[in-house]
Every structure is written in C-alpha cells, then in structure tokens.
Amino acid sequence: MCTCPVLDNPAWITVPRYAAVVLLLVALAVAAAPTVTPAQHLAKGEQALGSLDYEIAADELMMAATAPAASDAEKLRANLLAGIAHRILGRDLEARINFRFVLLHAPGTRLEQDTPPKVAMFFESVRQEMEAERAASSPTSSIAPAAAAVPVAT
C-alpha cells in the first residue's frame, strides 16, 4: 500500500484547503465543458421546430435569443421562431414577448405563407397592438392645446 505523507497527515486537510481543492476541480470541469454557441442553439431549435418538437425548439431558441454573444440577426430569428413555438404550445405571453421584440427591432417582418393561421393571426394582432400603441403615444396636430380650449373671462 502506498502512503502519502501529506494526505495521511490529518492536520494538512483543513477546511480552507479542502474548499480550495473543490473549487479547483469545479473550475477544471467547467473549463473542460463544451461551449454551445448561439448559432448552434439556433440550429438545434430550427431542427426541433421542423421535427414538431416544440418544447425543445422553444428552449433552444430562447437560449439563442438571450445569449450575450448572439448577433442581432440571430436574436431576431431566434425570437421569431421561439414566438412561433410558444404560440403553438399555447404560451401566449411568451409568444407575445418574442413577437414584440421582433416587431420592435424589425417592424417590417412578415411570416412565411405556410405559417399556421393560429400563429399568423396572433402575430398580426401583436403588430396591430404595437401600431395602436405608437399612434396613441405620438402627438397629433389636430388636438388643440388645453389653454386654447378654455375661454378666458375679462
């Protein structure tokens, strides 16, 4: 049997040293783990969407959409496709958030012709909501100032 004078000495194994060894092992494990890029998440999400596996598609596409390293184009595509997956799954709040992101950054976005009507109508309703919000928040010249509408007594 082999003995190690350092490890066989109970005084050497203290809590700070033990914690340092554990942290070192964790750091090595994290460094060795493969990194998945936003493009890879996007590709996996597109593949899952094509296979009608909407749960996996939504998860992969949200990872791509929220990845700090994702390009603007990747974020737009990932949000659009995640919105479709979320709408099909009945997660309307998530779909609305995805579609609002897309329409905020690319207002001219259109869905493909073969998009299911359930998704297309929802997407267009989000577009109409956003257009109504823009119209309500923009000043119009037809409204008279409040001071001019009130007669002044002399």
Short mmCIF file of C-alpha atoms in Angstrom, two decimals:
data_model
loop_
_atom_site.label_atom_id
_atom_site.label_comp_id
_atom_site.label_asym_id
_atom_site.label_seq_id
_atom_site.Cartn_x
_atom_site.Cartn_y
_atom_site.Cartn_z
CA MET A 1 0.00 0.00 0.00
CA CYS A 2 1.28 3.42 -0.89
CA THR A 3 1.24 6.15 1.67
CA CYS A 4 1.41 9.86 1.14
CA PRO A 5 2.91 11.85 3.99
CA VAL A 6 0.86 14.95 3.10
CA LEU A 7 -2.55 13.29 2.71
CA ASP A 8 -2.00 10.91 5.61
CA ASN A 9 -1.46 13.91 7.89
CA PRO A 10 -4.91 15.00 9.16
CA ALA A 11 -3.53 18.43 10.08
CA TRP A 12 -2.91 19.16 6.38
CA ILE A 13 -6.55 18.66 5.35
CA THR A 14 -8.20 21.79 6.69
CA VAL A 15 -11.47 23.36 5.56
CA PRO A 16 -9.81 26.18 3.56
CA ARG A 17 -7.51 23.72 1.78
CA TYR A 18 -10.40 21.33 1.13
CA ALA A 19 -12.51 24.20 -0.26
CA ALA A 20 -9.64 25.30 -2.49
CA VAL A 21 -9.26 21.79 -3.91
CA VAL A 22 -13.01 21.53 -4.57
CA LEU A 23 -13.06 24.94 -6.29
CA LEU A 24 -10.11 23.95 -8.42
CA LEU A 25 -11.84 20.73 -9.51
CA VAL A 26 -15.06 22.62 -10.32
CA ALA A 27 -13.12 25.21 -12.33
CA LEU A 28 -11.40 22.47 -14.30
CA ALA A 29 -14.73 20.75 -15.00
CA VAL A 30 -16.32 24.00 -16.21
CA ALA A 31 -13.34 24.80 -18.41
CA ALA A 32 -13.49 21.34 -19.96
CA ALA A 33 -17.24 21.58 -20.71
CA PRO A 34 -18.01 22.30 -24.37
CA THR A 35 -19.43 25.75 -25.08
CA VAL A 36 -22.54 25.88 -27.23
CA THR A 37 -22.72 28.96 -29.44
CA PRO A 38 -25.92 30.93 -30.16
CA ALA A 39 -25.73 29.70 -33.78
CA GLN A 40 -25.71 26.10 -32.55
CA HIS A 41 -28.73 26.74 -30.28
CA LEU A 42 -30.49 28.37 -33.21
CA ALA A 43 -29.75 25.41 -35.47
CA LYS A 44 -30.95 22.92 -32.84
CA GLY A 45 -34.10 24.99 -32.33
CA GLU A 46 -34.82 25.13 -36.06
CA GLN A 47 -34.29 21.39 -36.33
CA ALA A 48 -36.62 20.73 -33.38
CA LEU A 49 -39.22 23.08 -34.86
CA GLY A 50 -39.02 21.17 -38.15
CA SER A 51 -39.49 17.91 -36.22
CA LEU A 52 -42.53 19.39 -34.42
CA ASP A 53 -40.77 19.08 -31.07
CA TYR A 54 -41.95 22.47 -29.85
CA GLU A 55 -40.76 22.17 -26.22
CA ILE A 56 -37.16 21.57 -27.24
CA ALA A 57 -37.45 24.17 -30.00
CA ALA A 58 -38.68 26.83 -27.59
CA ASP A 59 -35.90 26.05 -25.10
CA GLU A 60 -33.09 26.04 -27.67
CA LEU A 61 -34.38 29.16 -29.41
CA MET A 62 -34.69 31.06 -26.13
CA MET A 63 -31.10 30.13 -25.28
CA ALA A 64 -30.03 31.57 -28.64
CA ALA A 65 -32.22 34.67 -28.23
CA THR A 66 -30.87 35.51 -24.79
CA ALA A 67 -27.22 34.61 -25.35
CA PRO A 68 -24.99 37.65 -24.79
CA ALA A 69 -22.78 36.56 -27.71
CA ALA A 70 -25.70 36.32 -30.18
CA SER A 71 -25.71 38.74 -33.10
CA ASP A 72 -28.70 40.99 -33.74
CA ALA A 73 -29.73 38.78 -36.67
CA GLU A 74 -29.52 35.66 -34.50
CA LYS A 75 -31.60 37.32 -31.77
CA LEU A 76 -34.26 38.37 -34.28
CA ARG A 77 -34.51 34.93 -35.90
CA ALA A 78 -34.44 33.12 -32.56
CA ASN A 79 -37.19 35.35 -31.12
CA LEU A 80 -39.35 34.94 -34.23
CA LEU A 81 -39.07 31.15 -34.20
CA ALA A 82 -39.42 30.96 -30.39
CA GLY A 83 -42.60 33.01 -30.71
CA ILE A 84 -43.97 30.51 -33.19
CA ALA A 85 -43.08 27.57 -30.91
CA HIS A 86 -44.54 29.32 -27.86
CA ARG A 87 -47.79 30.14 -29.68
CA ILE A 88 -48.19 26.54 -30.83
CA LEU A 89 -47.61 25.39 -27.24
CA GLY A 90 -50.27 27.83 -26.03
CA ARG A 91 -47.77 30.02 -24.17
CA ASP A 92 -49.26 33.25 -25.40
CA LEU A 93 -47.43 35.57 -23.00
CA GLU A 94 -44.04 34.24 -24.09
CA ALA A 95 -45.09 34.35 -27.76
CA ARG A 96 -46.24 37.95 -27.37
CA ILE A 97 -42.90 38.94 -25.80
CA ASN A 98 -40.98 37.22 -28.62
CA PHE A 99 -43.07 38.82 -31.34
CA ARG A 100 -42.90 42.26 -29.72
CA PHE A 101 -39.10 42.00 -29.69
CA VAL A 102 -39.08 41.14 -33.39
CA LEU A 103 -41.54 43.89 -34.37
CA LEU A 104 -39.76 46.47 -32.24
CA HIS A 105 -36.43 45.79 -33.95
CA ALA A 106 -37.73 44.89 -37.43
CA PRO A 107 -41.26 46.29 -37.89
CA GLY A 108 -41.50 45.10 -41.48
CA THR A 109 -41.12 41.44 -40.57
CA ARG A 110 -43.60 39.10 -42.25
CA LEU A 111 -44.25 35.44 -41.55
CA GLU A 112 -43.90 32.81 -44.24
CA GLN A 113 -47.02 31.87 -46.22
CA ASP A 114 -47.17 28.35 -44.76
CA THR A 115 -47.28 29.60 -41.16
CA PRO A 116 -50.26 28.09 -39.32
CA PRO A 117 -53.22 30.52 -39.12
CA LYS A 118 -53.21 30.28 -35.32
CA VAL A 119 -49.70 31.75 -35.31
CA ALA A 120 -50.16 34.19 -38.19
CA MET A 121 -53.30 35.77 -36.71
CA PHE A 122 -51.64 36.10 -33.31
CA PHE A 123 -48.54 37.69 -34.87
CA GLU A 124 -50.68 40.21 -36.75
CA SER A 125 -52.67 41.02 -33.60
CA VAL A 126 -49.39 41.81 -31.82
CA ARG A 127 -48.42 44.02 -34.78
CA GLN A 128 -51.76 45.87 -34.55
CA GLU A 129 -51.36 46.34 -30.79
CA MET A 130 -47.94 47.87 -31.30
CA GLU A 131 -49.18 50.14 -34.09
CA ALA A 132 -52.05 51.31 -31.85
CA GLU A 133 -49.58 52.00 -29.03
CA ARG A 134 -47.38 54.03 -31.38
CA ALA A 135 -50.36 56.01 -32.64
CA ALA A 136 -51.58 56.72 -29.11
CA SER A 137 -48.18 57.90 -27.94
CA SER A 138 -47.37 60.12 -30.91
CA PRO A 139 -48.52 63.75 -30.69
CA THR A 140 -51.11 64.80 -33.24
CA SER A 141 -51.58 68.27 -34.65
CA SER A 142 -55.38 68.03 -34.66
CA ILE A 143 -55.64 68.31 -30.87
CA ALA A 144 -55.81 71.93 -29.71
CA PRO A 145 -53.78 72.92 -26.69
CA ALA A 146 -55.74 72.84 -23.45
CA ALA A 147 -55.24 76.55 -22.80
CA ALA A 148 -56.90 77.49 -26.09
CA ALA A 149 -59.98 75.39 -25.36
CA VAL A 150 -60.81 77.25 -22.14
CA PRO A 151 -62.46 80.68 -22.61
CA VAL A 152 -60.85 83.45 -20.62
CA ALA A 153 -63.19 85.86 -18.78
CA THR A 154 -62.22 89.51 -18.92
#
